[in-house]
Coordinates of C-alpha atoms and ligand atoms in Angstrom, one line a residue:
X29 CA 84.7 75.7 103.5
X30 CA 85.3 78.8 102.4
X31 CA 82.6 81.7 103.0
X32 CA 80.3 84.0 101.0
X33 CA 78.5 86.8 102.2
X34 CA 75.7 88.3 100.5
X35 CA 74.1 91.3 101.4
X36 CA 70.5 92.4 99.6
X37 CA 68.9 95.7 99.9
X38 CA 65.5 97.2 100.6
X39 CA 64.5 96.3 97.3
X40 CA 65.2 92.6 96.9
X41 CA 63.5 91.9 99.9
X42 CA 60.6 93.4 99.4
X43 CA 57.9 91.7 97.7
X44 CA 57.6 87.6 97.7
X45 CA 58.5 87.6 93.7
X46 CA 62.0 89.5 94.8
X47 CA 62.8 87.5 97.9
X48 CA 62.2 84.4 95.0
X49 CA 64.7 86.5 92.7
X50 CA 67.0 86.8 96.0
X51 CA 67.0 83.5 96.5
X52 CA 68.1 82.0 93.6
X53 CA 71.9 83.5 94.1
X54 CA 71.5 82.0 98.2
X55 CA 71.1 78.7 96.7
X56 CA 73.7 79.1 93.9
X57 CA 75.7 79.3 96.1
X58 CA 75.3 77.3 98.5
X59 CA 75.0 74.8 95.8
X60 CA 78.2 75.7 94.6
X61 CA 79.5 74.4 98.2
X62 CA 79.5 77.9 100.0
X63 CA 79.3 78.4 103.7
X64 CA 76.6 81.3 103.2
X65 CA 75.9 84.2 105.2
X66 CA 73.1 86.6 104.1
X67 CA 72.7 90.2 105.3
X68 CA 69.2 91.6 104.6
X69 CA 67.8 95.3 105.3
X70 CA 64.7 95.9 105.9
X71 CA 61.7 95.3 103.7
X72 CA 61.2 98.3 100.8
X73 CA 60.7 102.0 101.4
X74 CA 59.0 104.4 102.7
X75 CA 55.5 103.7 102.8
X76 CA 55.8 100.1 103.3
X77 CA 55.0 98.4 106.5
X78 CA 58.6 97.5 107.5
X79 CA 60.6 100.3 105.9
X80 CA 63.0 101.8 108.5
X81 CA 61.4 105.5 107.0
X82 CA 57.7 104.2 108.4
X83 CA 59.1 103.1 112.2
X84 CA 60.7 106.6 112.3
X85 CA 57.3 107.8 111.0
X86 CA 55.9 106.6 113.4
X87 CA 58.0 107.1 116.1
X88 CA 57.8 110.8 115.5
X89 CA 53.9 110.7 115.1
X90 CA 53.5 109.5 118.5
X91 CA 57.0 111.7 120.1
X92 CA 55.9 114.4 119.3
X93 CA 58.9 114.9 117.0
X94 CA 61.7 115.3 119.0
X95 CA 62.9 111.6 119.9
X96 CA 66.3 110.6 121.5
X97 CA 68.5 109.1 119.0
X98 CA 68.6 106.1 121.8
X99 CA 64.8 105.3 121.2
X100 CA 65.2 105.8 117.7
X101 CA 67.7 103.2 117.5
X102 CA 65.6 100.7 118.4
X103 CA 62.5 101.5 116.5
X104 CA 64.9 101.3 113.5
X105 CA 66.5 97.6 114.2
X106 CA 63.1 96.1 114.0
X107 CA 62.6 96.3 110.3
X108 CA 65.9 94.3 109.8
X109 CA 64.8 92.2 112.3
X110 CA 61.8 91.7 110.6
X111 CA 63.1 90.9 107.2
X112 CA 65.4 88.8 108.6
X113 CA 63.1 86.3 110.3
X114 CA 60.4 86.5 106.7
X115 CA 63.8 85.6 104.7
X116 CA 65.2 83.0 106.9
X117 CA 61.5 81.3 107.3
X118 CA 61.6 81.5 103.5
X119 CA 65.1 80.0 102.7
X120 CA 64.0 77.2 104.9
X121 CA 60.3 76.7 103.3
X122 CA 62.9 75.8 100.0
X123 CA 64.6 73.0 101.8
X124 CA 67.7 74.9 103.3
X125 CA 68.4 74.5 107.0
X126 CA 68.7 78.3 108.4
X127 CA 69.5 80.2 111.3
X128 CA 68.1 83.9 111.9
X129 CA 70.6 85.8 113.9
X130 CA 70.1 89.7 115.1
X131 CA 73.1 92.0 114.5
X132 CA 74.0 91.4 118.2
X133 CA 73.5 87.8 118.5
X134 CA 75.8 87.5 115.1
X135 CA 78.6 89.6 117.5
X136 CA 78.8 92.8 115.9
X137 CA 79.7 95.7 118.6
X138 CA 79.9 98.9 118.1
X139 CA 80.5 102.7 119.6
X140 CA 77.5 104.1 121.4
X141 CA 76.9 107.0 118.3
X142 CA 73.2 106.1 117.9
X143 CA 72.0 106.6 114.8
X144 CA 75.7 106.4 113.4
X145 CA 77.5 104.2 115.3
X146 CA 80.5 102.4 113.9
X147 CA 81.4 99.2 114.1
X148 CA 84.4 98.0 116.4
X149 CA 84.8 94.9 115.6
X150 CA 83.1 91.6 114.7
X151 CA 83.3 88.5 117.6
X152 CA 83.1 85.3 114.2
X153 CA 82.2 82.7 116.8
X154 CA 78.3 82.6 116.9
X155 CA 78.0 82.9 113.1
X156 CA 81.2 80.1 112.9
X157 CA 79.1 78.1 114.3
X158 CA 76.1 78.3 112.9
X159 CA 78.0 77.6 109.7
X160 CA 79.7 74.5 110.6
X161 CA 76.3 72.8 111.5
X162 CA 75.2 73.7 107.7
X163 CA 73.1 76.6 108.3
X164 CA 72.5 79.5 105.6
X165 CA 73.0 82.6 108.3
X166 CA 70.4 85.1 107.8
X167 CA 71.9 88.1 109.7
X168 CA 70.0 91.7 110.3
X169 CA 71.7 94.3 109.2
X170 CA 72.2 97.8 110.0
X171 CA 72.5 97.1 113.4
X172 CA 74.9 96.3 116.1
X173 CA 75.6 96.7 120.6
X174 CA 77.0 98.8 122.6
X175 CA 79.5 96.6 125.1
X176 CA 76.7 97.7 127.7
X177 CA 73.9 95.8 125.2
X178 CA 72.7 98.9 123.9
X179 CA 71.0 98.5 120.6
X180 CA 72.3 100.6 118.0
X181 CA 72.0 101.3 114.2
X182 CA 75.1 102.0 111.5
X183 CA 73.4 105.0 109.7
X184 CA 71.9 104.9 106.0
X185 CA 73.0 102.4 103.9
X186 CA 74.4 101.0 107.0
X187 CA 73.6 96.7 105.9
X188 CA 76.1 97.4 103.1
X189 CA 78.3 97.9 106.1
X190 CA 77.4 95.0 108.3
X191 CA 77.9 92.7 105.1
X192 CA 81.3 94.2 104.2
X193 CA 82.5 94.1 108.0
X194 CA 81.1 90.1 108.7
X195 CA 83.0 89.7 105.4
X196 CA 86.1 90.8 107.0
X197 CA 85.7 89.2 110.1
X198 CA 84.7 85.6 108.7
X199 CA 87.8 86.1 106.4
X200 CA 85.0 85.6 103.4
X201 CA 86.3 84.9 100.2
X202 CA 83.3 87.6 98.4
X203 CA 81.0 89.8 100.0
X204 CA 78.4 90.3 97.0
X205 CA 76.2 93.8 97.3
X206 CA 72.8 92.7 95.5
X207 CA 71.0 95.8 94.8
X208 CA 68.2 97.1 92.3
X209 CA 71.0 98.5 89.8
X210 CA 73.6 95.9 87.5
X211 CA 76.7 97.3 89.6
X212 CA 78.2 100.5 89.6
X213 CA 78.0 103.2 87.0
X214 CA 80.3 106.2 86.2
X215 CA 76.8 108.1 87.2
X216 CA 73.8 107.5 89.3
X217 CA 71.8 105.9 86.4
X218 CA 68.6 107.7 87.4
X219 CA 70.0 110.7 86.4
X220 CA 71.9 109.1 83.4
X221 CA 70.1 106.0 81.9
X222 CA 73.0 105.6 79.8
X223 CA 75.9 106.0 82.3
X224 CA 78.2 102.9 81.2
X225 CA 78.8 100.3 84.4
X226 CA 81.6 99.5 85.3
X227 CA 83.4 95.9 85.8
X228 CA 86.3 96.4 87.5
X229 CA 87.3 99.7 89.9
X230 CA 89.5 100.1 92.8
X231 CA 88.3 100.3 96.7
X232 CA 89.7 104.4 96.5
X233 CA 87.6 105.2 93.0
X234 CA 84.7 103.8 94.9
X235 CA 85.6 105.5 98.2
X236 CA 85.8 108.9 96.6
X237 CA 82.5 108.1 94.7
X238 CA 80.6 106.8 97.8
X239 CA 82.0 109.9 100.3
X240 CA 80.8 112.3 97.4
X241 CA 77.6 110.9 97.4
X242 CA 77.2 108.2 95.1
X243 CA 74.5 106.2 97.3
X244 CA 74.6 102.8 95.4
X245 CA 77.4 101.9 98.5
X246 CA 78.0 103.1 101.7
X247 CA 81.5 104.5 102.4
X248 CA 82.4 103.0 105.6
X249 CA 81.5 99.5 103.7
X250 CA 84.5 100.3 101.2
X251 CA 86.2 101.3 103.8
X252 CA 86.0 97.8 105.7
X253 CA 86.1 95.4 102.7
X254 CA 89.8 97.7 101.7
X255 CA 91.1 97.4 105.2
X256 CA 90.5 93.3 105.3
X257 CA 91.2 93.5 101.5
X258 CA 88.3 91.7 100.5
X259 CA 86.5 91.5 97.2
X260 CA 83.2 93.6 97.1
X261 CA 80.6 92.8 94.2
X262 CA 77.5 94.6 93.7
X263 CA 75.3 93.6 91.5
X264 CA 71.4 93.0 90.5
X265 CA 69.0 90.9 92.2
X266 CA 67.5 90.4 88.8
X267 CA 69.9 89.3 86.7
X268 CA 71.8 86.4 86.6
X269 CA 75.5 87.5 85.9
X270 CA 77.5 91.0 85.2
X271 CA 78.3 93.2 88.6
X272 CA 81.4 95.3 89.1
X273 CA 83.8 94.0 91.8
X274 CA 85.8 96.0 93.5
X275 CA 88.9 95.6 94.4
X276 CA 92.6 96.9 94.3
X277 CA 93.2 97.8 90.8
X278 CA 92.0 100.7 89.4
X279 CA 89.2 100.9 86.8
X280 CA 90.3 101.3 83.5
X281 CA 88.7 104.8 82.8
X282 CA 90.5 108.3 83.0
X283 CA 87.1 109.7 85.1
X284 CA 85.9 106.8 87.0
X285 CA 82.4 108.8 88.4
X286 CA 80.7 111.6 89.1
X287 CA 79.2 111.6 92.2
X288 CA 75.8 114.0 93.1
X289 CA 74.8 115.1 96.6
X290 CA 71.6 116.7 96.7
X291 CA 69.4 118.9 99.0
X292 CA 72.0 119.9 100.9
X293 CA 72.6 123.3 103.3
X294 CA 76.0 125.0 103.0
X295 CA 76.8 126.7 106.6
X296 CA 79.0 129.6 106.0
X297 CA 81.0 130.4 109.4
X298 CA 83.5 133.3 109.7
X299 CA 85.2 135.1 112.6
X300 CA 88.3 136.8 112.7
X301 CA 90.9 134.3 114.0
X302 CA 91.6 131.2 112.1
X303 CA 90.2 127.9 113.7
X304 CA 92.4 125.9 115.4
X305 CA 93.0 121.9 114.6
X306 CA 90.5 121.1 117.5
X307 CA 87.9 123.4 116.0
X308 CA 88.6 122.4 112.5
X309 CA 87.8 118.7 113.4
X310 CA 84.7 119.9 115.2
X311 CA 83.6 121.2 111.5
X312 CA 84.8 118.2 110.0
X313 CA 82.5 116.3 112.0
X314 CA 79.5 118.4 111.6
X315 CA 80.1 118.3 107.7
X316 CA 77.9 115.5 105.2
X317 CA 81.0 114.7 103.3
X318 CA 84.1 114.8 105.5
X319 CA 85.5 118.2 103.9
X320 CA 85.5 121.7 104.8
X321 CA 85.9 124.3 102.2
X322 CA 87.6 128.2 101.9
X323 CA 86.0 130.8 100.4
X324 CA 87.6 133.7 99.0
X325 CA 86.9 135.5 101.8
X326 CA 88.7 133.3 104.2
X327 CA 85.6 131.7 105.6
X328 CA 84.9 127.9 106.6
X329 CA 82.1 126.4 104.3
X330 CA 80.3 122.7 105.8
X331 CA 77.6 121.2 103.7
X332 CA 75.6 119.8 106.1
X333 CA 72.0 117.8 106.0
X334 CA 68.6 120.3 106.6
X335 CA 68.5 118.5 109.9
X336 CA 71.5 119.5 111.3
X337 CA 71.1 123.4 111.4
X338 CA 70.6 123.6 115.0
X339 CA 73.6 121.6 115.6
X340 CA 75.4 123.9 113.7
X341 CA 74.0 127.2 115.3
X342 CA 75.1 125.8 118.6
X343 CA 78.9 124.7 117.4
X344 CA 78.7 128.8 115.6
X345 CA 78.2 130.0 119.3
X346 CA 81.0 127.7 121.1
X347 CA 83.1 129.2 118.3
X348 CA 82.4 132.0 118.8
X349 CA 81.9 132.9 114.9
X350 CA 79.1 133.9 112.5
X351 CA 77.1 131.9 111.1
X352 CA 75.2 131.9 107.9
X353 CA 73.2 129.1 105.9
X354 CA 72.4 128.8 102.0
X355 CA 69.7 126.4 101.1
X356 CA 69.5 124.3 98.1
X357 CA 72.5 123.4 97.4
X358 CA 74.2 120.3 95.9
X359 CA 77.7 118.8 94.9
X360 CA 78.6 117.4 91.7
X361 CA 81.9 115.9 92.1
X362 CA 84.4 114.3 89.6
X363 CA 86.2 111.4 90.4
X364 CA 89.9 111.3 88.3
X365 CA 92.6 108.5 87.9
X366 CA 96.0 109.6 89.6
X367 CA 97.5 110.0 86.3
X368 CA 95.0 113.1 85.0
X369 CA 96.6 117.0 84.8
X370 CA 93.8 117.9 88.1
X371 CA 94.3 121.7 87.0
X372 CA 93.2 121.0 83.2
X373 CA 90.5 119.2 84.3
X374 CA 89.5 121.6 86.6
X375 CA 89.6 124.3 83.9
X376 CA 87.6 122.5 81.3
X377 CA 84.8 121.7 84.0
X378 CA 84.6 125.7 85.2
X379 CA 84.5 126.5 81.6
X380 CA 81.5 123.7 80.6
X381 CA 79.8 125.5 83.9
X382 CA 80.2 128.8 82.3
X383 CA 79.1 127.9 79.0
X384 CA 75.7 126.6 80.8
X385 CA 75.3 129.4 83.0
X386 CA 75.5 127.4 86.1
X387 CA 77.3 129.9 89.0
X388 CA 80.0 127.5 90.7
X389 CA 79.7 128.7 94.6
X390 CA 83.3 127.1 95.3
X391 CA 85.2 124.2 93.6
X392 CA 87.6 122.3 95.9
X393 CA 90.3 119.6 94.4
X394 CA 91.4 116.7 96.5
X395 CA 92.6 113.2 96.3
X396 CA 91.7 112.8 92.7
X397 CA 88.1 113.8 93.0
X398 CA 87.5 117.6 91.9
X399 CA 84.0 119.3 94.1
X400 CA 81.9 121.9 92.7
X401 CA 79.9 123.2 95.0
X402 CA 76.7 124.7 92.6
X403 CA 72.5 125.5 93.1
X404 CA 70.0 122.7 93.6
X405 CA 68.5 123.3 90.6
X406 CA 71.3 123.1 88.4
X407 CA 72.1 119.4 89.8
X408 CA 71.1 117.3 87.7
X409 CA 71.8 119.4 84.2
X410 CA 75.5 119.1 85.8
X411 CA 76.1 115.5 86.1
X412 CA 74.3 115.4 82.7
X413 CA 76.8 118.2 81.1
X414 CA 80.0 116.2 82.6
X415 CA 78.9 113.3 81.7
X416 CA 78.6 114.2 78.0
X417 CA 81.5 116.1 77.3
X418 CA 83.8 113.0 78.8
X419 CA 81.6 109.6 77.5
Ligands
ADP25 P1 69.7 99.1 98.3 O1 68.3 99.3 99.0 O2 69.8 97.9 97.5 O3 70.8 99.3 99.2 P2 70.2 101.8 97.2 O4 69.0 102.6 96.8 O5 70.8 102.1 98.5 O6 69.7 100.2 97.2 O7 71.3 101.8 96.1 C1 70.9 101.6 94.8 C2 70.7 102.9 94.0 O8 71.9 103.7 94.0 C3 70.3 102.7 92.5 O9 69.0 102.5 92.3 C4 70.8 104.0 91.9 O10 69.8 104.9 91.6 C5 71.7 104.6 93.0 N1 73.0 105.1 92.5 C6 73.6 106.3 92.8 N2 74.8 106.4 92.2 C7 75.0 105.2 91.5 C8 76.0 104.7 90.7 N3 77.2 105.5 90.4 N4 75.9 103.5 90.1 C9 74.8 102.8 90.4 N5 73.8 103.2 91.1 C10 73.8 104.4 91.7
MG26 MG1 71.8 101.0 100.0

């Protein structure tokens, strides 16, 4: 029979009336004759009870602030846990036979980079299984082992990765994203309300959105669905049809998004020599968004998250280089089709910026998606400037 997987966020499991609205698609489909595997993360945000934000909270609380990433793992693989057990119990209150499986029970093993460990492949047996004696498979997501049995987590927005890589695994036919938004829009609709979605885009427009910050989908989930070539759909909880699946044609728009990271720190290091390929990749890894930047001073720029200063003082010393940090920045990327002139697009973009009196820091151009590095405070007028002069 062939397989569905269907993966719904913090949101949609939430409250009793969403895990109802959540529901409804589980028993679509397996209506429709689906072997069905659900991925759930855990239950809201922070604040509520079982949000992964409110186990670090209080993790920390009682720490002392300083916890190791180990112990921090397994705080955060109880609120998947959690959900999955309320959503399985549910499913089977409705009639459906059900089988609640941890991220390690359903066979998913993965490096030992707590807090961000990556998934190394997917054992299908246990889940197979489960399937074949007419289960719905409720899986926890965001969560995996080490081959010693180490508990680890995938990082945020990790479930959309657990969903895409089961997907690939269980050679699923769809792995459907159901989220809080009707699919993916050229912009993060909170900034835009009228950003346009989008029905159809391709697994690198999405990547290059994702990377750049575009939170509705995790990166490494593209990534996996791409490399199994399976069909990702996100779409609403609440509605009954529409969604934006992705796959490998391109979308059908000249500037497929424009990607915002926020709140970020931009770590400024510069010594005399230039780095080496071993030291570059050491700033790639410290970097938010897999790039590191030239200024015109011949200096390495990494945007890197507030939390990781320290890290970054300490790889500054080993490289023996300077280091200096600007706070409050953001990135406002803009993701292109192949076919676009990159330099006349770059030009039109530094002059909207200059007409608004937003100072670009540094601009970087790359695989069809075109960085501008800018202030905080001029994030969101960005987006909403780029936007308008190209929809
Ligand atoms: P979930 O808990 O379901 O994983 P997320 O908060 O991780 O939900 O992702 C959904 C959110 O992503 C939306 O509420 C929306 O604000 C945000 N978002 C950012 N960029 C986009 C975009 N380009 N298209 C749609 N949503 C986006
Ligand atoms: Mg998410």
């Amino acid at each position: 029979m062939a397989i569905i997987v269907q993966k719904f966020g913090g949101t949609s499991v939430k409250s009793p009336e969403n895990r109802r609205a959540a529901l409804g698609h589980i028993a679509k489909a397996k209506n429709m004759g689906y072997d069905v595997v659900v991925v759930v993360s855990a239950m809201g945000r922070m604040g509520d009870p079982y949000a992964t934000d409110t186990l670090i909270h209080l993790l920390k609380t009682e720490g002392g602030g300083e916890v190791s990433p180990k112990k921090k793992d397994l705080i955060m693989a109880c609120g998947e846990i959690i959900s999955t057990a309320v959503m399985a119990s549910y499913i089977e209150l409705q009639g459906f036979k059900t089988e609640a499986m941890t991220g390690f029970q359903a066979g998913i093993l993965t490096t030992a980079d707590f807090g961000n460990a990556e998934i190394i492949k997917v054992d299908p047996k246990p889940i197979k299984e489960k399937l074949r004696e007419g289960n719905i498979v409720v899986v926890a997501g965001f969560q995996g082992q080490t081959e010693k049995g180490e508990i680890t987590t995938l990082g945020r927005g990790g479930s959309d990765t657990s969903a895409a890589a089961l997907g690939g695994y269980l050679e699923a036919e769809l792995v459907e994203i159901y989220t809080d938004v009707p699919g993916i829009a050229v912009t993060d609709p909170r900034i835009v309300p009228e950003a346009p979605f989008i029905s159809k885009i391709s697994y690198d427009e999405v990547i290059a959105m994702a990377d750049n910050g575009a939170k509705v989908i995790h990166p490494r989930a593209v990534k996996a669905a791409k490399k199994f070539n399976t069909p990702l759909k996100v779409k609403s909880t609440f509605e009954e049809d529409g969604g934006t699946i992705i796959g490998p044609a391109e979308s059908d728009l000249t500037i497929s998004g424009i990607p915002l990271q926020r709140n970020l720190v931009e770590a400024k290091f510069s010594r005399a020599d230039k780095y080496n390929d071993k030291e570059t990749e050491k700033l790639l890894k410290l970097s938010c968004d897999g790039s590191v930047y030239l200024d015109s001073t011949g200096a390495s720029i990494v945007l890197i998250d507030g939390e990781q200063e320290k890290s970054a003082k300490i790889l500054a010393e080993e490289l023996k280089s300077n280091a200096e940090f600007y706070h409050d920045i953001a990135k406002v990327s803009v993701v292109y089709k192949s076919t676009v002139d990159s330099r006349m697009l770059n030009k039109e973009i530094t002059e909207l910026f200059l007409e608004n009196n937003i100072p670009v820091v540094i601009h970087q151009s790359l695989n069809n998606c075109s960085k501008f590095i800018i202030n905080d405070k001029d994030a969101t007028k960005a987006v909403d400037i780029i936007f308008h002069r190209y929809f």
